[in-house]
């Protein structure tokens, strides 16, 4: 008999898995409180990321529980997986919450764009050699050279290599002014994360309402693109609000998404329009209030300034959304 050594990141512990045993059975035998239910590849409770090494995924699991897309992202079912060599794994969820290991990684800026009057969009390459695993809707701390750390949400899908962030320019803001005027490709950035609980719950089968104000579009874009790429078929209503036309961005990207996925609808609203346009007018929470009488069975994701999140939360709770089904990411601004 030979055994492989498997490191389980959250428990900071190595276990030995004998030939023919699964990671889950060996972890439980070692006294580790690894999440599981069915032990038969049918429930997904033991879903984990394979960080390094290789495993036999097993052949008796439900392909709806571990999809081909998830397999391509390095997910495994610990109750089925048998290591083929020494491995490192990371539990995907603990107690119903995603449980990604917080890492500090070095990145470099590969692209900087200024698509709206007050927005800088940057793309980062992970240079650390370590995986950066997160769920759509989470955020990280970014530290640019010589500046204090700031929180920004990942705007890309978790399975996309380049990390995307949207930085809103705050008058007098040290970091956002630097991003708007000086930041260039090649700059080294330290990233720490992921954090946040307003991430996409893919197990929800009912309709989804997404509300983004300003640069709150970053996590909402990540959630929408991830949900659609992962095959969620329910209705997705994406609402995006900014002050005026010069503040609008990502319009072509959103339009392309709506062309590709018939279950996605997009509504854009301007709160203080100054010229001719064919968009909705009003604060985003009021526009949502006008469009929905009943949001029972919805999951709602809201991101943007705290005032928007609070107003929109009030609207959706009045229309039947339960507090547990309303996920908010209020952007607290630091200058
Ligand atoms: S415990 Fe149910 S799929 Fe592994």
Coordinates of C-alpha atoms and ligand atoms in Angstrom, one line a residue:
X1 CA 0.0 0.0 0.0
X2 CA 1.2 3.5 -0.7
X3 CA -0.2 6.7 0.6
X4 CA -0.3 10.2 -0.8
X5 CA 0.0 13.3 1.4
X6 CA -2.9 15.8 1.0
X7 CA -2.8 19.2 2.5
X8 CA -6.2 20.8 3.3
X9 CA -5.7 24.5 3.3
X10 CA -8.5 25.7 5.7
X11 CA -7.5 23.2 8.3
X12 CA -3.8 23.8 7.9
X13 CA -3.3 20.1 8.2
X14 CA -1.8 17.2 6.1
X15 CA -3.5 13.8 5.9
X16 CA -2.4 10.6 4.4
X17 CA -4.7 9.0 1.8
X18 CA -4.1 5.3 1.2
X19 CA -4.6 3.8 -2.3
X20 CA -8.3 3.3 -2.9
X21 CA -9.4 5.8 -0.3
X22 CA -11.0 9.1 -1.0
X23 CA -9.8 12.5 0.3
X24 CA -13.0 12.8 2.3
X25 CA -12.9 9.4 4.0
X26 CA -9.3 10.0 5.0
X27 CA -10.0 13.5 6.3
X28 CA -12.9 12.3 8.4
X29 CA -10.8 9.4 9.7
X30 CA -8.2 12.0 10.7
X31 CA -10.8 13.9 12.7
X32 CA -11.1 16.8 10.3
X33 CA -14.5 18.5 10.2
X34 CA -14.7 18.3 6.4
X35 CA -18.1 19.2 5.0
X36 CA -20.1 16.4 3.5
X37 CA -23.6 14.9 3.3
X38 CA -24.2 12.0 0.9
X39 CA -20.7 10.7 0.4
X40 CA -21.9 9.4 -3.0
X41 CA -21.2 12.3 -5.3
X42 CA -24.8 13.5 -5.3
X43 CA -25.0 16.6 -3.1
X44 CA -21.9 18.7 -3.7
X45 CA -21.4 19.4 0.0
X46 CA -17.8 18.2 -0.2
X47 CA -16.9 20.3 -3.3
X48 CA -13.3 21.5 -3.1
X49 CA -10.6 23.1 -5.2
X50 CA -7.6 21.1 -6.3
X51 CA -4.8 23.6 -5.8
X52 CA -2.0 21.4 -6.8
X53 CA -1.4 17.7 -7.7
X54 CA -3.8 15.4 -9.5
X55 CA -6.6 13.2 -8.6
X56 CA -8.8 10.5 -10.0
X57 CA -12.2 12.3 -10.0
X58 CA -14.1 9.0 -9.6
X59 CA -16.9 7.9 -12.0
X60 CA -19.9 7.6 -9.8
X61 CA -20.8 11.3 -9.2
X62 CA -23.7 13.2 -10.6
X63 CA -22.4 15.4 -13.5
X64 CA -25.1 18.0 -12.6
X65 CA -23.4 18.3 -9.2
X66 CA -19.9 18.6 -10.6
X67 CA -20.2 20.1 -14.0
X68 CA -17.7 20.0 -16.8
X69 CA -17.3 23.7 -16.3
X70 CA -16.5 23.3 -12.7
X71 CA -14.0 20.5 -13.4
X72 CA -12.3 22.8 -15.8
X73 CA -12.0 25.3 -13.0
X74 CA -10.2 22.7 -10.8
X75 CA -13.2 21.7 -8.6
X76 CA -13.4 18.1 -7.3
X77 CA -15.7 16.2 -5.0
X78 CA -13.7 15.1 -2.0
X79 CA -16.0 12.1 -1.4
X80 CA -15.1 10.7 -4.8
X81 CA -11.6 12.0 -5.5
X82 CA -8.6 9.7 -5.0
X83 CA -5.2 11.4 -5.1
X84 CA -2.8 10.2 -7.8
X85 CA 0.1 12.2 -6.2
X86 CA 0.6 14.5 -3.2
X87 CA -2.0 17.3 -3.4
X88 CA -3.2 20.5 -1.9
X89 CA -7.0 21.0 -1.7
X90 CA -9.2 23.8 -0.5
X91 CA -12.7 23.3 0.7
X92 CA -15.1 25.4 -1.5
X93 CA -17.8 25.9 1.2
X94 CA -17.9 25.7 5.0
X95 CA -21.2 25.9 6.8
X96 CA -22.9 27.0 3.6
X97 CA -20.5 29.9 3.0
X98 CA -17.8 30.0 0.5
X99 CA -14.5 29.5 2.2
X100 CA -11.7 30.6 0.0
X101 CA -8.2 30.9 1.5
X102 CA -7.2 34.6 1.8
X103 CA -3.9 35.1 0.1
X104 CA -1.6 38.0 -0.5
X105 CA -0.3 37.8 -4.0
X106 CA 1.8 40.0 -6.3
X107 CA 0.3 41.2 -9.5
X108 CA 1.2 43.5 -12.3
X109 CA -1.0 45.9 -14.3
X110 CA -1.4 44.8 -17.9
X111 CA -4.1 47.3 -19.0
X112 CA -5.5 50.7 -17.9
X113 CA -8.5 52.3 -19.5
X114 CA -10.7 55.3 -18.7
X115 CA -14.1 54.3 -20.2
X116 CA -16.1 56.9 -18.3
X117 CA -15.5 60.4 -16.9
X118 CA -15.0 59.1 -13.4
X119 CA -14.0 55.4 -13.9
X120 CA -10.6 53.7 -14.4
X121 CA -10.8 50.0 -15.4
X122 CA -7.6 48.1 -14.8
X123 CA -6.6 44.5 -15.5
X124 CA -4.0 42.7 -13.4
X125 CA -2.0 39.6 -14.1
X126 CA -1.3 37.3 -11.1
X127 CA 2.5 36.9 -11.0
X128 CA 2.6 35.0 -7.7
X129 CA 2.5 31.5 -9.0
X130 CA -0.3 30.8 -6.5
X131 CA -3.9 30.5 -7.5
X132 CA -6.3 33.3 -6.6
X133 CA -9.6 31.7 -6.0
X134 CA -12.7 33.7 -5.4
X135 CA -16.5 33.7 -6.0
X136 CA -18.2 36.1 -8.3
X137 CA -19.2 39.2 -6.2
X138 CA -16.2 39.2 -3.8
X139 CA -13.6 41.9 -3.4
X140 CA -9.9 42.3 -2.5
X141 CA -7.6 44.8 -1.0
X142 CA -5.3 46.4 -3.6
X143 CA -2.1 48.2 -2.7
X144 CA -0.4 50.4 -5.3
X145 CA 3.2 51.4 -4.7
X146 CA 3.5 53.9 -1.8
X147 CA -0.3 54.2 -1.3
X148 CA -2.7 52.8 1.3
X149 CA -4.7 49.7 0.5
X150 CA -8.2 50.1 -0.9
X151 CA -11.1 47.6 -1.4
X152 CA -12.2 46.9 -5.0
X153 CA -14.4 44.1 -6.3
X154 CA -13.3 41.7 -8.9
X155 CA -15.2 42.5 -12.1
X156 CA -14.2 39.3 -14.0
X157 CA -15.4 35.8 -13.8
X158 CA -13.4 33.7 -11.4
X159 CA -12.3 31.3 -14.2
X160 CA -10.8 34.2 -16.3
X161 CA -7.1 34.7 -15.8
X162 CA -6.8 38.5 -15.9
X163 CA -8.3 40.2 -12.8
X164 CA -10.4 43.3 -13.6
X165 CA -11.2 46.1 -11.2
X166 CA -13.2 49.3 -11.6
X167 CA -11.9 52.3 -9.7
X168 CA -14.2 55.3 -9.3
X169 CA -12.4 58.7 -9.2
X170 CA -13.2 60.4 -6.0
X171 CA -12.3 64.2 -5.9
X172 CA -9.3 64.4 -3.6
X173 CA -9.0 60.6 -3.3
X174 CA -5.3 59.6 -3.2
X175 CA -5.6 56.2 -4.7
X176 CA -8.4 56.9 -7.2
X177 CA -6.6 60.1 -8.4
X178 CA -3.4 58.1 -8.8
X179 CA -5.3 55.4 -10.8
X180 CA -6.9 58.1 -13.0
X181 CA -3.8 60.0 -13.8
X182 CA -0.6 58.0 -13.2
X183 CA -1.2 54.3 -13.1
X184 CA 0.4 52.6 -16.1
X185 CA 0.9 49.1 -17.4
X186 CA 3.8 47.3 -15.7
X187 CA 3.1 48.7 -12.2
X188 CA 3.4 46.1 -9.4
X189 CA 0.3 45.7 -7.2
X190 CA -0.2 43.7 -4.1
X191 CA -3.6 42.0 -3.8
X192 CA -5.0 40.5 -0.6
X193 CA -8.3 38.6 -0.6
X194 CA -10.8 37.4 -1.4
X195 CA -13.4 38.9 1.0
X196 CA -17.1 39.4 1.1
X197 CA -20.3 37.5 1.4
X198 CA -22.3 39.1 -1.4
X199 CA -21.3 36.4 -3.9
X200 CA -23.4 34.5 -6.4
X201 CA -25.4 31.6 -5.0
X202 CA -25.5 29.3 -8.0
X203 CA -27.9 26.8 -6.3
X204 CA -30.8 29.3 -6.4
X205 CA -33.2 28.4 -9.2
X206 CA -35.5 31.4 -9.0
X207 CA -35.2 34.8 -10.8
X208 CA -32.3 37.1 -10.0
X209 CA -32.3 40.9 -9.8
X210 CA -28.9 42.7 -10.1
X211 CA -28.7 46.4 -9.1
X212 CA -25.4 48.3 -9.7
X213 CA -24.9 52.0 -9.1
X214 CA -21.7 53.5 -10.5
X215 CA -18.6 51.3 -10.1
X216 CA -20.9 48.9 -8.3
X217 CA -21.1 47.5 -11.8
X218 CA -17.8 45.6 -11.1
X219 CA -19.2 42.8 -8.8
X220 CA -22.5 42.8 -10.6
X221 CA -20.8 42.3 -14.0
X222 CA -18.8 39.4 -12.4
X223 CA -22.0 37.8 -11.0
X224 CA -24.0 38.2 -14.3
X225 CA -21.2 36.9 -16.5
X226 CA -20.5 34.0 -14.2
X227 CA -24.2 33.0 -13.8
X228 CA -24.7 33.0 -17.6
X229 CA -21.4 31.2 -18.4
X230 CA -22.2 28.6 -15.8
X231 CA -25.5 27.9 -17.5
X232 CA -28.0 29.4 -15.1
X233 CA -31.3 29.6 -17.1
X234 CA -33.6 31.7 -14.9
X235 CA -34.4 35.3 -15.7
X236 CA -31.6 37.8 -14.8
X237 CA -32.6 41.5 -14.6
X238 CA -29.6 43.7 -14.5
X239 CA -30.2 47.4 -13.5
X240 CA -27.3 49.8 -13.9
X241 CA -27.6 53.4 -12.8
X242 CA -25.2 56.4 -13.1
X243 CA -25.7 60.1 -12.8
X244 CA -25.3 61.2 -16.5
X245 CA -24.3 59.8 -19.9
X246 CA -20.5 60.6 -19.4
X247 CA -20.6 58.3 -16.3
X248 CA -21.8 55.3 -18.4
X249 CA -19.4 52.6 -19.3
X250 CA -19.3 48.9 -20.3
X251 CA -22.3 49.4 -22.5
X252 CA -21.1 47.4 -25.4
X253 CA -20.0 44.5 -23.2
X254 CA -23.4 44.4 -21.5
X255 CA -25.2 44.7 -24.8
X256 CA -23.1 41.8 -26.2
X257 CA -24.0 39.7 -23.1
X258 CA -27.7 40.4 -23.6
X259 CA -27.4 39.4 -27.3
X260 CA -25.8 36.1 -26.3
X261 CA -28.2 35.2 -23.5
X262 CA -31.9 35.6 -24.0
X263 CA -32.6 35.2 -20.2
X264 CA -30.7 38.5 -19.5
X265 CA -32.4 41.9 -19.6
X266 CA -30.5 45.1 -19.0
X267 CA -32.0 48.4 -17.9
X268 CA -29.9 51.6 -17.7
X269 CA -31.0 54.7 -15.8
X270 CA -29.6 58.2 -15.5
X271 CA -30.4 60.0 -12.2
X272 CA -29.4 63.5 -13.4
X273 CA -29.4 63.5 -17.3
X274 CA -28.2 66.7 -18.9
X275 CA -28.8 66.1 -22.6
X276 CA -30.9 64.0 -25.0
X277 CA -31.0 60.3 -24.5
X278 CA -33.3 57.3 -24.7
X279 CA -32.6 55.9 -21.2
X280 CA -34.7 55.6 -18.1
X281 CA -34.6 58.6 -15.8
X282 CA -34.5 58.4 -12.0
X283 CA -32.6 57.0 -9.1
X284 CA -32.0 53.3 -9.6
X285 CA -34.0 52.3 -6.6
X286 CA -37.0 54.2 -7.9
X287 CA -36.7 52.7 -11.3
X288 CA -36.6 49.2 -9.8
X289 CA -39.6 50.1 -7.6
X290 CA -41.5 51.2 -10.7
X291 CA -40.8 47.9 -12.6
X292 CA -41.6 45.3 -10.0
X293 CA -44.7 44.7 -7.8
X294 CA -43.7 41.3 -6.5
X295 CA -40.1 40.0 -6.0
X296 CA -41.1 36.9 -4.0
X297 CA -38.7 34.1 -4.9
X298 CA -36.0 36.5 -6.2
X299 CA -32.4 36.6 -5.2
X300 CA -31.2 40.2 -5.2
X301 CA -27.6 41.5 -5.5
X302 CA -27.0 45.2 -4.9
X303 CA -23.6 47.0 -5.2
X304 CA -22.7 50.7 -5.1
X305 CA -22.8 53.6 -2.7
X306 CA -24.4 52.8 0.7
X307 CA -27.3 55.2 0.1
X308 CA -28.2 53.3 -3.1
X309 CA -27.9 49.9 -1.4
X310 CA -30.1 51.0 1.6
X311 CA -32.8 52.5 -0.7
X312 CA -32.9 49.5 -3.0
X313 CA -32.9 47.1 -0.1
X314 CA -36.0 48.8 1.3
X315 CA -37.7 48.6 -2.1
X316 CA -37.0 44.9 -2.6
X317 CA -37.8 43.8 0.9
X318 CA -41.2 45.6 0.6
X319 CA -41.8 43.5 -2.6
X320 CA -41.3 40.2 -0.9
X321 CA -37.6 39.5 -1.0
X322 CA -36.4 37.9 2.3
X323 CA -33.4 39.5 4.0
X324 CA -31.5 36.3 3.6
X325 CA -32.0 36.5 -0.2
X326 CA -30.8 40.1 -0.5
X327 CA -27.0 40.3 -0.9
X328 CA -25.4 43.7 -0.6
X329 CA -22.0 45.2 -1.3
X330 CA -22.1 48.8 -0.1
X331 CA -19.0 50.6 -1.3
X332 CA -17.6 52.6 1.7
X333 CA -15.3 55.2 0.2
X334 CA -11.9 56.0 1.6
X335 CA -10.0 58.9 0.2
Ligands
LIG1 S1 -20.6 14.4 0.2 FE1 -22.2 14.6 -1.3 S2 -21.1 14.9 -3.2 FE2 -19.5 14.5 -1.7

